[in-house]
mmCIF file with all atom_site columns, C-alpha atoms in Angstrom:
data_model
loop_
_atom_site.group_PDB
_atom_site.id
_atom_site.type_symbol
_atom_site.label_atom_id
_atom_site.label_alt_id
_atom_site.label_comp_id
_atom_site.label_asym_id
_atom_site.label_entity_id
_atom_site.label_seq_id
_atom_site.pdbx_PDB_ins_code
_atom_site.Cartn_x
_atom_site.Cartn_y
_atom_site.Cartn_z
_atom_site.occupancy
_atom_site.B_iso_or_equiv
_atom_site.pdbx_formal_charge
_atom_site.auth_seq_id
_atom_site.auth_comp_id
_atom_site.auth_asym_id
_atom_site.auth_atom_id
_atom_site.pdbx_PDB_model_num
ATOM 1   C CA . UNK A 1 1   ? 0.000   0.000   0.000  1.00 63.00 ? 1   UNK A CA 1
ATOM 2   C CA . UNK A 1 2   ? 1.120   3.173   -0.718 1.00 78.00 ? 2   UNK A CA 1
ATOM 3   C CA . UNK A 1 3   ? 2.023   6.105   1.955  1.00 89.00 ? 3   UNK A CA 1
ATOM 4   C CA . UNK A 1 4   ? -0.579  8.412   0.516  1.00 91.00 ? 4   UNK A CA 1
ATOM 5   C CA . UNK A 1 5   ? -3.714  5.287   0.405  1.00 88.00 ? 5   UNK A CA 1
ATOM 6   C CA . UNK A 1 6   ? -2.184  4.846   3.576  1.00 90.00 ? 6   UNK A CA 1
ATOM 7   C CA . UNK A 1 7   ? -3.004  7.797   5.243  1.00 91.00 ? 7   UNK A CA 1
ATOM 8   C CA . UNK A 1 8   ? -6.074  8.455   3.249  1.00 91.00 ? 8   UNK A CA 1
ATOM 9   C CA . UNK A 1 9   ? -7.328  5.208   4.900  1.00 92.00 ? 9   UNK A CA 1
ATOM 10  C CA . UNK A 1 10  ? -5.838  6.265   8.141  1.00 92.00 ? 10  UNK A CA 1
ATOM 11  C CA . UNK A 1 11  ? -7.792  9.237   8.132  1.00 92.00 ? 11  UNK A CA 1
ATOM 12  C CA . UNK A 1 12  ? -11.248 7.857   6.867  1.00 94.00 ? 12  UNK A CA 1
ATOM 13  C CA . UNK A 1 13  ? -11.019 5.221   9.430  1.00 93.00 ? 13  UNK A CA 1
ATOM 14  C CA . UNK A 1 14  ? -10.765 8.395   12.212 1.00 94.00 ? 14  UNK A CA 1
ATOM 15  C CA . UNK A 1 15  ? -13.428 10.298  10.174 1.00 95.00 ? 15  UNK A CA 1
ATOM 16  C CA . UNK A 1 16  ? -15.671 7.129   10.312 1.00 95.00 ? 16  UNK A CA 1
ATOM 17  C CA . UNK A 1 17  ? -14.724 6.503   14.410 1.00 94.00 ? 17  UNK A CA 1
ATOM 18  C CA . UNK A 1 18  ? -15.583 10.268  15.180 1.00 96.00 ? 18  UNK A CA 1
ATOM 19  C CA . UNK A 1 19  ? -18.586 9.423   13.150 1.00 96.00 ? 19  UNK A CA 1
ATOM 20  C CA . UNK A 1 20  ? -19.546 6.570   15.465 1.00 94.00 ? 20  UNK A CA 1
ATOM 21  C CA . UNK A 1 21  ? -18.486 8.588   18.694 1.00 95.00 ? 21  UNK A CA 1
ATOM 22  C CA . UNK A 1 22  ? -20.974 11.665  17.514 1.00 97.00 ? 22  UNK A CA 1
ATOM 23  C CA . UNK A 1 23  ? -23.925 9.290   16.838 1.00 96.00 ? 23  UNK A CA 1
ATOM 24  C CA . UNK A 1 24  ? -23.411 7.505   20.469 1.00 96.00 ? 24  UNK A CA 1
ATOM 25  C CA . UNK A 1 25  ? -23.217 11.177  21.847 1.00 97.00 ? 25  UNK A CA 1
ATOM 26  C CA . UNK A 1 26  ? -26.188 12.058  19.918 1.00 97.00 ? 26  UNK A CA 1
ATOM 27  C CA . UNK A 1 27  ? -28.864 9.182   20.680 1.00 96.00 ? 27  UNK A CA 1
ATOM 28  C CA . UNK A 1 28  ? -28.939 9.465   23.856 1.00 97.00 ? 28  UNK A CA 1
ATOM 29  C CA . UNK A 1 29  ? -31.266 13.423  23.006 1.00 97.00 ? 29  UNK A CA 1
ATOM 30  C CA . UNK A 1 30  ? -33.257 11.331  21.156 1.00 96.00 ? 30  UNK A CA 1
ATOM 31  C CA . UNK A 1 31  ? -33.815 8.018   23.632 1.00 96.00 ? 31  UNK A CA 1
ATOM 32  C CA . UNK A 1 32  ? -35.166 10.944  25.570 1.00 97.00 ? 32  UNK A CA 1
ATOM 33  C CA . UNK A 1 33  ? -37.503 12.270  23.349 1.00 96.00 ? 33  UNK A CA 1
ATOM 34  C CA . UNK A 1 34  ? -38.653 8.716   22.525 1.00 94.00 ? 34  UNK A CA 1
ATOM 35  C CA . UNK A 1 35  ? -39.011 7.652   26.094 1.00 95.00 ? 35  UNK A CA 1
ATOM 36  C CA . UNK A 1 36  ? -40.960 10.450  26.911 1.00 96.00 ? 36  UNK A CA 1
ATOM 37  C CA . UNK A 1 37  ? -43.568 10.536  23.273 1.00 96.00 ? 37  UNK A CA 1
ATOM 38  C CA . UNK A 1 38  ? -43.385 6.844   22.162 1.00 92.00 ? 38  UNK A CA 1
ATOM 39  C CA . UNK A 1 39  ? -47.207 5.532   23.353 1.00 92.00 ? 39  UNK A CA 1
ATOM 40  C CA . UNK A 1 40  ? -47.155 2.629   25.628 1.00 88.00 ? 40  UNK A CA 1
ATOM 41  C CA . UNK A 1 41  ? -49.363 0.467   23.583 1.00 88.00 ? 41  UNK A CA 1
ATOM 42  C CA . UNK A 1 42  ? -49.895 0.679   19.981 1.00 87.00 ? 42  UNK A CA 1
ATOM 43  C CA . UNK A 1 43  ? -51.359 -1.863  17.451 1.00 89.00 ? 43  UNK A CA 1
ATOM 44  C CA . UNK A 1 44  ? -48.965 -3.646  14.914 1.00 88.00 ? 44  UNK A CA 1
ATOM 45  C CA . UNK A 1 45  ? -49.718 -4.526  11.188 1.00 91.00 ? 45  UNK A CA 1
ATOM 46  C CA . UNK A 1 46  ? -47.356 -7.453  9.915  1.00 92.00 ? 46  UNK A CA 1
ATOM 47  C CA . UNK A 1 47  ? -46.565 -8.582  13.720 1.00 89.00 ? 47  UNK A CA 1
ATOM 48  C CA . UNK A 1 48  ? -45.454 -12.135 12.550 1.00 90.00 ? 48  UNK A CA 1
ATOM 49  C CA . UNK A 1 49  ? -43.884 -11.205 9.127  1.00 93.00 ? 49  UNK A CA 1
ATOM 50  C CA . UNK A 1 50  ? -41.598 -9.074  11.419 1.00 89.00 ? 50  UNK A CA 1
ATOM 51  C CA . UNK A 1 51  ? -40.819 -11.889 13.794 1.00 88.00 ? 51  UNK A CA 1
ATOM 52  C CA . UNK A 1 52  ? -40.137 -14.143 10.719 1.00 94.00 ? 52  UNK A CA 1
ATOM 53  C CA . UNK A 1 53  ? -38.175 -11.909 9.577  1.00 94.00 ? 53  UNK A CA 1
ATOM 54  C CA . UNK A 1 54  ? -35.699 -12.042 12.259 1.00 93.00 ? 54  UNK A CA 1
ATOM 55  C CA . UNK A 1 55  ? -35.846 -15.631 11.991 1.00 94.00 ? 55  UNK A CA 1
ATOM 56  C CA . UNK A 1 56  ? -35.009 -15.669 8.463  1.00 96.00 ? 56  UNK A CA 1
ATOM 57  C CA . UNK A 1 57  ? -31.980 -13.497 9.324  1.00 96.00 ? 57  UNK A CA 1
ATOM 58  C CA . UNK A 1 58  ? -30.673 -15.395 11.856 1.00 97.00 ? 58  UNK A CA 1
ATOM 59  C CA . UNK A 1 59  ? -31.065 -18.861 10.049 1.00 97.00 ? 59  UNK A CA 1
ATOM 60  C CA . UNK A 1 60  ? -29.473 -16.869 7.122  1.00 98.00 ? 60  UNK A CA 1
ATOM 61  C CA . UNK A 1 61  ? -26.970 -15.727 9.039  1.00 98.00 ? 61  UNK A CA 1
ATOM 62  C CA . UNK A 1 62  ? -26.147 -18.923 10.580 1.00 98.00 ? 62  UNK A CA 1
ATOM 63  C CA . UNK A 1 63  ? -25.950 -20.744 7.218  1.00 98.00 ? 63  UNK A CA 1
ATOM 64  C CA . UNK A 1 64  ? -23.530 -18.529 5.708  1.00 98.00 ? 64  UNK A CA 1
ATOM 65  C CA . UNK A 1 65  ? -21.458 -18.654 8.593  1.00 97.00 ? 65  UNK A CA 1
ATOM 66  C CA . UNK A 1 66  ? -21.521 -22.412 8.332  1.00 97.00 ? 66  UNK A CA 1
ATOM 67  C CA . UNK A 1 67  ? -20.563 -22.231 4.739  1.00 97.00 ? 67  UNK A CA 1
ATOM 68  C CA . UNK A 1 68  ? -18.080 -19.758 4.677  1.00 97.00 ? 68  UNK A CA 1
ATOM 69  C CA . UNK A 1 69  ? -16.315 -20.904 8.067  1.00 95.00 ? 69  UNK A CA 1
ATOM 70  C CA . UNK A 1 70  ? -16.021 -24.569 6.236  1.00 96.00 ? 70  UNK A CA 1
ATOM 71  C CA . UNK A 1 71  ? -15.082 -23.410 2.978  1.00 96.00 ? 71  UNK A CA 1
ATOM 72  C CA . UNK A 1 72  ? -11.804 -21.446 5.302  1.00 94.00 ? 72  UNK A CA 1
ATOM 73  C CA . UNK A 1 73  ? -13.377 -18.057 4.210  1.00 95.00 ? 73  UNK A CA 1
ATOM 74  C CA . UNK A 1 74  ? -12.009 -15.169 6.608  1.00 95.00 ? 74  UNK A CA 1
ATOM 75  C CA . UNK A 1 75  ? -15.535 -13.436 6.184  1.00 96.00 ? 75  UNK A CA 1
ATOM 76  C CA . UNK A 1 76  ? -17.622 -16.218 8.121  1.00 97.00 ? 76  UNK A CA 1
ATOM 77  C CA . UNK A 1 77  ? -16.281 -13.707 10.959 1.00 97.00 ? 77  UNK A CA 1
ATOM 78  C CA . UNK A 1 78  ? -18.209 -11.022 9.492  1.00 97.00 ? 78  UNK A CA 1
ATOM 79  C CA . UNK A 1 79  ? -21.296 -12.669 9.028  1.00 97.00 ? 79  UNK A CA 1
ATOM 80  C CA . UNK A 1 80  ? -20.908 -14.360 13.014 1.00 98.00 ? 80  UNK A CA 1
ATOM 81  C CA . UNK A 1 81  ? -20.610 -11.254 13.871 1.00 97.00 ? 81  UNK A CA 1
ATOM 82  C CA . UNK A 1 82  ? -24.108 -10.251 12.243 1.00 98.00 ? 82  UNK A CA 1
ATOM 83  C CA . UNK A 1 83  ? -25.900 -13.356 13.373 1.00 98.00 ? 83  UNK A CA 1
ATOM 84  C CA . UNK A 1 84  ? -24.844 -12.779 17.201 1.00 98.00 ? 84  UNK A CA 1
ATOM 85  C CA . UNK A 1 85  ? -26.182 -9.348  16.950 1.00 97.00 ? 85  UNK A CA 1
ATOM 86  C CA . UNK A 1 86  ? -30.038 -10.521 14.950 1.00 97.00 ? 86  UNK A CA 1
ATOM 87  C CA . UNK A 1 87  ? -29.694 -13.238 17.889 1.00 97.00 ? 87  UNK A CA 1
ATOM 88  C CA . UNK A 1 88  ? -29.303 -10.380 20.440 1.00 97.00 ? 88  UNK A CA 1
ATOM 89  C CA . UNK A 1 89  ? -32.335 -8.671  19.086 1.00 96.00 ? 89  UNK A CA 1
ATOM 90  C CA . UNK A 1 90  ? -34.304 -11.255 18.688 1.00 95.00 ? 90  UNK A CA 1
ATOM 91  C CA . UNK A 1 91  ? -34.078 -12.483 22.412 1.00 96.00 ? 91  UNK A CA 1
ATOM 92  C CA . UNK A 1 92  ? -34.082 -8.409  22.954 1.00 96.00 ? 92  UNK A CA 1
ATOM 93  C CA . UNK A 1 93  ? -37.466 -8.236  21.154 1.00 93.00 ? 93  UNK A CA 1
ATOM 94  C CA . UNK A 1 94  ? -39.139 -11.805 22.481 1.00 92.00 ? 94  UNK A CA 1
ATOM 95  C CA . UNK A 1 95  ? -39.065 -10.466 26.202 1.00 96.00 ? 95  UNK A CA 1
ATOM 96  C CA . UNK A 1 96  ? -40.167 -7.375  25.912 1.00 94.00 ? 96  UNK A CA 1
ATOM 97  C CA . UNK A 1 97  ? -42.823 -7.764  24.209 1.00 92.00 ? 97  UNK A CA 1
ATOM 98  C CA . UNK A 1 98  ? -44.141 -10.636 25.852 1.00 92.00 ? 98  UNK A CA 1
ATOM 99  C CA . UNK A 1 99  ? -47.148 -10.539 28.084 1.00 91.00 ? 99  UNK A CA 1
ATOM 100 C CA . UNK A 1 100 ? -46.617 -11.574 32.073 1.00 94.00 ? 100 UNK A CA 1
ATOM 101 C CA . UNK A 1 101 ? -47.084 -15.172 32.173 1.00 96.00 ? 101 UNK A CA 1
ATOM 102 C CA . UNK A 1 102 ? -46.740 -18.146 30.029 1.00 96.00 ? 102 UNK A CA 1
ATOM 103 C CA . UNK A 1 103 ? -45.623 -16.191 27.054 1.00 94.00 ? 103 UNK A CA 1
ATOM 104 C CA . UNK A 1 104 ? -42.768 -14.251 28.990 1.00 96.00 ? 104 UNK A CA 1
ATOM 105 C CA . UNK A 1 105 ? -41.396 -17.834 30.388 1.00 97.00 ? 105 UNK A CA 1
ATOM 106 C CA . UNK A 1 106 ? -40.995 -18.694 26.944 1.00 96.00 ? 106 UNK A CA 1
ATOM 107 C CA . UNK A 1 107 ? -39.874 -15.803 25.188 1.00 95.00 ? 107 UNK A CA 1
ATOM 108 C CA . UNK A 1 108 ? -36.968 -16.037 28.127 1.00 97.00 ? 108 UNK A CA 1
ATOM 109 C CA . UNK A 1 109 ? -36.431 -19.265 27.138 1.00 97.00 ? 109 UNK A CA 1
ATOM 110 C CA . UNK A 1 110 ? -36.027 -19.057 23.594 1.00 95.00 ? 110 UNK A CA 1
ATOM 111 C CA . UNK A 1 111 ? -33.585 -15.785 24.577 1.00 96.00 ? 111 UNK A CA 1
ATOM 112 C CA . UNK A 1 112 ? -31.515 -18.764 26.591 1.00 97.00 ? 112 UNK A CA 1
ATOM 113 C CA . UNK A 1 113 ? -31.002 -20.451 23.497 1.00 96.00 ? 113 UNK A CA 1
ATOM 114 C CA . UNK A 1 114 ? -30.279 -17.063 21.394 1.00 97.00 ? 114 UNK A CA 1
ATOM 115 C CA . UNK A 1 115 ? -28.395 -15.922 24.129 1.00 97.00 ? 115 UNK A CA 1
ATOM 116 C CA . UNK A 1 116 ? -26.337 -19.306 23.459 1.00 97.00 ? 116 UNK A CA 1
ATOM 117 C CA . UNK A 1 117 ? -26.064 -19.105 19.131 1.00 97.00 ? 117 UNK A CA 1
ATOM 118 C CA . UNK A 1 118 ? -24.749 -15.216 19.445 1.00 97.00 ? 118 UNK A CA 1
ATOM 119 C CA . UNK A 1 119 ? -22.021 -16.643 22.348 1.00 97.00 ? 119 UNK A CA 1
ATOM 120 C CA . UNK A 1 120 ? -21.176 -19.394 19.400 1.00 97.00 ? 120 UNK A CA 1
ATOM 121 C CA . UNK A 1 121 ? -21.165 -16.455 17.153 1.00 97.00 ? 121 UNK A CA 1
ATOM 122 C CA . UNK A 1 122 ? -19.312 -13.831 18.954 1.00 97.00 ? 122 UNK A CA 1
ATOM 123 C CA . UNK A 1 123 ? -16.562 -16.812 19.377 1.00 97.00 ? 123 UNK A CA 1
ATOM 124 C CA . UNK A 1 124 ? -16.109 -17.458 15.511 1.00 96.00 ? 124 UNK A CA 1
ATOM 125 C CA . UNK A 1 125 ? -16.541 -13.833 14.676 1.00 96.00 ? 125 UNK A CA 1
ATOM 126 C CA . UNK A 1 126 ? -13.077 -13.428 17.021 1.00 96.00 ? 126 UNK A CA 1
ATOM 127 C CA . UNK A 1 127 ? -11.263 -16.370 16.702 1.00 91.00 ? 127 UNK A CA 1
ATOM 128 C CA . UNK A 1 128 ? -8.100  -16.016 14.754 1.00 78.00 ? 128 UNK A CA 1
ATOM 129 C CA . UNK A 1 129 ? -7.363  -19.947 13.178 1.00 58.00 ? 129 UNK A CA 1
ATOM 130 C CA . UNK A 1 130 ? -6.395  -20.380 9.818  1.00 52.00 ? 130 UNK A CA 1
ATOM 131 C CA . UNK A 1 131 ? -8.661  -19.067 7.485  1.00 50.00 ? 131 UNK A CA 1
ATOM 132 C CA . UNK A 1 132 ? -7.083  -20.080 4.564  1.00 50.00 ? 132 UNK A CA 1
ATOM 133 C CA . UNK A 1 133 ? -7.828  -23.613 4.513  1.00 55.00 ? 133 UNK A CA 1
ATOM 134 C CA . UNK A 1 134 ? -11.583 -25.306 4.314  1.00 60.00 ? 134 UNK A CA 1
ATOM 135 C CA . UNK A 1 135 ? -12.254 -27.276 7.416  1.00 58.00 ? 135 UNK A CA 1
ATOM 136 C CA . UNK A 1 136 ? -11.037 -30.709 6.452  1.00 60.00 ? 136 UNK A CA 1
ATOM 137 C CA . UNK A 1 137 ? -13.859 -33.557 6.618  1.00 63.00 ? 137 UNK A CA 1
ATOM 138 C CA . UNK A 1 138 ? -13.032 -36.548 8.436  1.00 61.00 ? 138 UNK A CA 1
#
């Protein structure tokens, strides 16, 4: 790499981290303003496309991690990493929005298990073995 891509990169990378910083900064203004106008209840239209949806992103997720982390690909880590985050808000979404009750000891269940895929996840997404050889099958 050149000295001049080099710093160019060097410096976006800063610009994109200040980026980041401001926007952390900046939400918490507007967590406020939604805490404070967001209704308590509302009614939802598409309630279980939106939860398949999520599912369909994790099992997405976890199949091209699968494949990719196989094949040797370096990039499975990037797409762990996206899984353990949909598995996150998944489990994030199932509790809260479960009633008291039956449903909630559920929904905390199923966020056991989710809780348990993004800890898989957040492993692969950091481990650092070879990635340039496919998983050899024995």
């Amino acid at each position: 790499m050149t000295t001049t891509r080099a710093r160019l990169m060097k410096r976006t990378k800063r610009w994109a981290l200040i980026l980041l910083g401001s926007s952390a900064v900046l939400l918490v203004p507007w967590m406020v303003v939604l805490a404070v106008t967001l209704p308590a209840s509302t009614e939802v239209h598409h309630w279980s496309l939106a939860w398949i949806g999520l599912d369909v992103l994790m099992a997405a997720g976890c199949a091209a991690t699968a494949v990719l982390g196989l094949r040797g690909d370096a990039r499975a880590r990037l797409t762990a990493s996206a899984t353990a985050s949909v598995a996150v808000l998944d489990a994030w979404f199932d509790i809260t929005t479960s009633p008291v009750g039956r449903a909630l000891v559920e929904a905390v269940a199923s966020a056991v298990a989710e809780a348990g895929l993004a800890v898989a996840c957040v492993f692969l997404a950091l481990s650092k073995g070879r990635q340039s050889e496919p998983v050899v099958r024995g």
